[in-house]
Coordinates of C-alpha atoms in Angstrom, one line a residue:
D1 CA 128.2 160.3 179.2
I2 CA 127.0 157.9 181.6
S3 CA 125.7 159.6 184.5
T4 CA 125.8 156.0 187.3
H5 CA 128.4 153.8 188.4
S6 CA 125.4 151.2 187.9
V7 CA 126.3 151.0 184.1
A8 CA 128.8 150.8 181.8
G9 CA 129.4 151.5 178.4
D10 CA 131.4 150.8 175.7
L11 CA 132.1 151.0 171.9
P12 CA 132.9 148.1 169.8
V13 CA 132.8 150.1 166.7
K14 CA 132.6 154.0 166.4
N15 CA 129.1 153.8 165.7
I16 CA 127.4 151.7 168.5
L17 CA 126.9 151.9 171.8
R18 CA 126.4 148.9 174.3
I19 CA 125.4 149.6 177.6
K20 CA 124.6 146.7 180.3
A21 CA 123.8 147.0 184.2
I22 CA 126.6 146.5 186.7
K23 CA 126.1 144.8 189.4
D24 CA 126.7 146.4 192.9
T25 CA 128.6 143.4 194.9
S26 CA 127.8 145.0 198.3
K27 CA 123.9 144.2 197.7
N28 CA 122.1 140.8 197.4
D29 CA 119.2 141.8 196.1
L30 CA 118.4 141.1 191.8
D31 CA 118.1 144.5 191.6
F32 CA 121.8 145.1 190.6
G33 CA 121.5 148.2 193.2
F34 CA 119.7 150.3 191.1
I35 CA 117.1 152.1 192.9
K36 CA 113.6 151.6 191.9
D37 CA 111.7 153.3 189.8
K38 CA 115.2 156.1 189.6
T39 CA 116.0 157.0 186.0
S40 CA 119.5 157.3 184.8
I41 CA 120.6 159.5 182.1
V42 CA 122.9 158.4 179.0
T43 CA 124.3 161.0 176.6
I44 CA 125.5 160.5 173.0
V45 CA 127.2 163.4 171.8
G46 CA 127.8 163.2 167.8
E47 CA 129.8 164.7 165.1
K48 CA 126.8 167.0 164.3
F49 CA 124.1 165.8 167.2
M50 CA 123.0 164.7 170.5
A51 CA 120.9 162.3 172.3
Q52 CA 120.0 161.7 175.7
Y53 CA 118.3 158.6 176.9
N54 CA 116.5 158.0 180.7
V55 CA 118.1 154.3 181.6
E56 CA 115.7 152.0 184.3
Y57 CA 116.7 149.1 185.0
L58 CA 113.8 145.7 185.0
P59 CA 113.8 143.1 186.7
V60 CA 114.1 139.7 184.3
P61 CA 110.5 138.9 184.6
E62 CA 109.4 142.5 183.6
F63 CA 111.8 142.9 180.5
K64 CA 110.6 140.4 178.2
G65 CA 109.3 142.5 175.2
Y66 CA 111.6 145.4 175.5
Q67 CA 113.8 146.6 172.6
T68 CA 117.4 145.3 173.1
R69 CA 118.5 147.6 169.9
I70 CA 117.8 150.9 169.8
Q71 CA 118.4 153.3 166.8
I72 CA 118.7 156.5 166.8
T73 CA 117.0 158.6 165.3
P74 CA 116.4 162.3 163.7
Q75 CA 113.6 163.0 165.6
D76 CA 115.8 161.6 168.7
M77 CA 118.8 164.6 168.2
T78 CA 119.2 168.0 168.9
P79 CA 121.6 168.8 166.5
I80 CA 125.1 170.9 168.0
D81 CA 127.2 173.4 166.4
N82 CA 130.5 171.8 166.7
P83 CA 133.4 174.2 164.6
D84 CA 135.6 171.0 164.1
V85 CA 132.8 169.4 161.7
T86 CA 132.6 170.9 159.1
M87 CA 130.9 167.3 157.0
S88 CA 130.2 164.9 158.9
E89 CA 130.6 160.7 158.1
T90 CA 127.4 160.3 157.1
E91 CA 127.7 163.6 155.0
M92 CA 131.1 162.0 153.4
R93 CA 129.4 158.9 152.4
N94 CA 126.4 160.1 150.5
Y95 CA 128.3 162.5 149.1
A96 CA 130.6 159.7 148.2
M97 CA 128.0 157.1 146.9
S98 CA 127.4 160.1 144.8
A99 CA 130.3 160.1 143.4
L100 CA 130.1 156.2 142.0
K101 CA 127.0 156.9 139.7
R102 CA 129.8 159.7 137.8
K103 CA 130.6 158.5 134.9
R104 CA 134.7 158.9 134.9
T105 CA 136.0 162.3 133.7
Y106 CA 139.6 162.1 133.4
H107 CA 140.4 160.2 131.1
S108 CA 144.5 160.6 130.5
V109 CA 145.2 159.8 134.3
S110 CA 146.0 156.2 134.4
S111 CA 149.2 154.2 135.4
K112 CA 150.4 150.4 135.1
A113 CA 152.6 148.1 137.3
Y114 CA 152.9 144.3 137.5
G115 CA 149.5 143.8 135.8
I116 CA 147.8 146.1 138.0
K117 CA 146.1 149.2 136.1
A118 CA 145.5 152.6 138.5
D119 CA 142.4 155.0 136.5
L120 CA 141.8 159.0 138.4
N121 CA 138.3 158.8 137.1
N122 CA 136.9 162.0 138.9
I123 CA 137.9 164.7 141.4
Y124 CA 135.3 166.8 143.3
T125 CA 135.4 169.7 145.8
V126 CA 132.2 169.6 148.5
G127 CA 132.9 173.2 150.7
D128 CA 136.3 172.2 152.6
F129 CA 137.0 168.6 151.3
V130 CA 138.2 167.0 148.1
F131 CA 136.6 163.7 146.8
I132 CA 139.2 162.0 144.8
D133 CA 137.7 158.2 142.6
V134 CA 140.3 155.8 141.8
T135 CA 139.5 152.7 140.6
Y136 CA 142.2 149.7 140.2
T137 CA 141.5 146.2 138.4
N138 CA 143.8 143.8 138.4
S139 CA 144.1 141.7 134.6
T140 CA 146.7 138.9 136.5
N141 CA 144.6 135.6 138.1
L142 CA 146.5 136.3 141.7
K143 CA 144.0 138.0 143.8
Y144 CA 145.7 141.3 144.9
D145 CA 145.2 142.1 149.1
I146 CA 145.2 145.3 150.3
D147 CA 148.1 146.2 153.1
Q148 CA 147.8 149.9 152.9
V149 CA 146.6 152.5 150.3
R150 CA 149.4 156.1 151.3
F151 CA 148.7 159.3 149.9
K152 CA 152.2 161.4 149.6
I153 CA 153.2 165.1 148.0
D154 CA 156.2 163.8 146.4
D155 CA 158.8 166.4 144.2
K156 CA 157.8 165.8 140.2
K157 CA 161.1 165.0 139.6
I158 CA 164.0 163.8 141.6
T159 CA 167.4 163.6 140.1
K160 CA 170.3 161.6 142.2
A161 CA 171.0 164.6 143.4
T162 CA 168.0 165.7 145.2
N163 CA 167.0 165.1 148.4
V164 CA 163.8 163.1 148.7
Q165 CA 160.8 165.3 150.3
S166 CA 157.7 163.7 150.5
V167 CA 154.7 164.8 152.7
E168 CA 152.3 162.2 153.7
I169 CA 148.1 163.5 154.4
E170 CA 145.3 161.6 155.9
P171 CA 142.5 161.0 154.2
S172 CA 139.3 161.6 156.3
Y173 CA 137.1 159.6 155.2
I174 CA 137.0 155.8 152.8
L175 CA 134.7 154.7 150.9
N176 CA 135.0 151.5 150.8
G177 CA 137.5 149.0 153.5
I178 CA 137.9 146.1 151.5
N179 CA 141.2 144.3 152.3
S180 CA 141.6 142.6 148.7
F181 CA 139.9 142.2 145.0
K182 CA 140.2 139.6 142.4
R183 CA 139.5 141.8 139.2
Q184 CA 138.1 145.7 140.3
F185 CA 137.7 147.6 143.1
R186 CA 137.1 151.3 143.3
N187 CA 137.3 153.4 146.1
V188 CA 136.8 157.4 146.8
Y189 CA 138.9 159.2 149.1
V190 CA 138.2 162.1 150.6
F191 CA 140.5 164.9 151.9
K192 CA 140.4 168.1 153.9
K193 CA 141.3 170.9 151.1
F194 CA 145.2 170.6 150.0
T195 CA 147.1 172.7 148.2
F196 CA 150.8 171.8 146.6
P197 CA 153.0 173.8 144.2
G198 CA 153.5 172.5 140.4
N199 CA 156.9 171.5 141.0
K200 CA 155.7 168.2 143.4
V201 CA 152.5 165.8 142.8
L202 CA 150.1 163.7 145.0
N203 CA 151.2 160.4 144.8
I204 CA 148.7 157.6 145.5
E205 CA 150.3 154.5 146.2
M206 CA 149.3 151.0 146.5
T207 CA 150.7 148.0 148.3
E208 CA 150.0 144.4 148.5
K209 CA 150.8 142.2 151.7
Q210 CA 153.7 140.1 150.7
I211 CA 156.5 139.6 150.5
S212 CA 158.2 141.8 147.5
G213 CA 154.3 142.9 147.1
R214 CA 152.9 144.7 144.1
V215 CA 153.0 148.7 144.1
I216 CA 151.3 150.8 142.2
S217 CA 151.6 154.4 142.0
L218 CA 149.3 157.0 141.1
Q219 CA 150.7 160.7 140.4
L220 CA 147.9 163.4 139.9
D221 CA 149.2 167.0 139.5
Y222 CA 147.9 170.3 140.5
S223 CA 146.1 171.0 137.8
D224 CA 144.5 168.1 137.9
V225 CA 143.0 168.6 141.4
L226 CA 142.4 172.6 140.0
N227 CA 139.8 171.0 136.8
A228 CA 137.9 169.1 139.9
D229 CA 134.3 169.3 139.6
T230 CA 131.3 170.0 142.2
L231 CA 129.1 167.3 143.6

């Protein structure tokens, strides 16, 4: 939130705020229409904190030597109680990085197709969230360009006479957002806690950016989720 029309701001990415002075075209001075010595307030609200900064316009000769990049430090933050956010993205990332340091404990959940192998490494729970750690290995000489990774709760057994019922779920956080890999790719996907019946599976489906591209599916039983460890 910016308290003046003399300052404009945008978010080029979700963790960077850019602001700049907007010249008042009705004035011909070099101060962009700012009132000298008067400050404006920029309020930044994150998932679990709020920070406020005073913004004061300085003419170019006075501006030299001032910082143009400011990092919001913990001492500038005021904690806020947001009931819609039980875990921030920073916390999710820290837990996901911790998961990467653990050795694989699920040795029987894997699948192969078109020279691509998918392995479930681990499943963890932290509070109301589930962390799923997966590794993909490419044994071919063709780089794999990732189109998308989808997560669906599907029927475990499908017959020709069965009406397929599939429910797609979206991760709350994805650790690595890479678009391709040559040999191996490991990622951690974070979900709000979910359940599904024993006659269904969680299907993790990765597709390739090609016409008739390679598709690899990894299916998790609900018992795999119930055996999740803690971080």
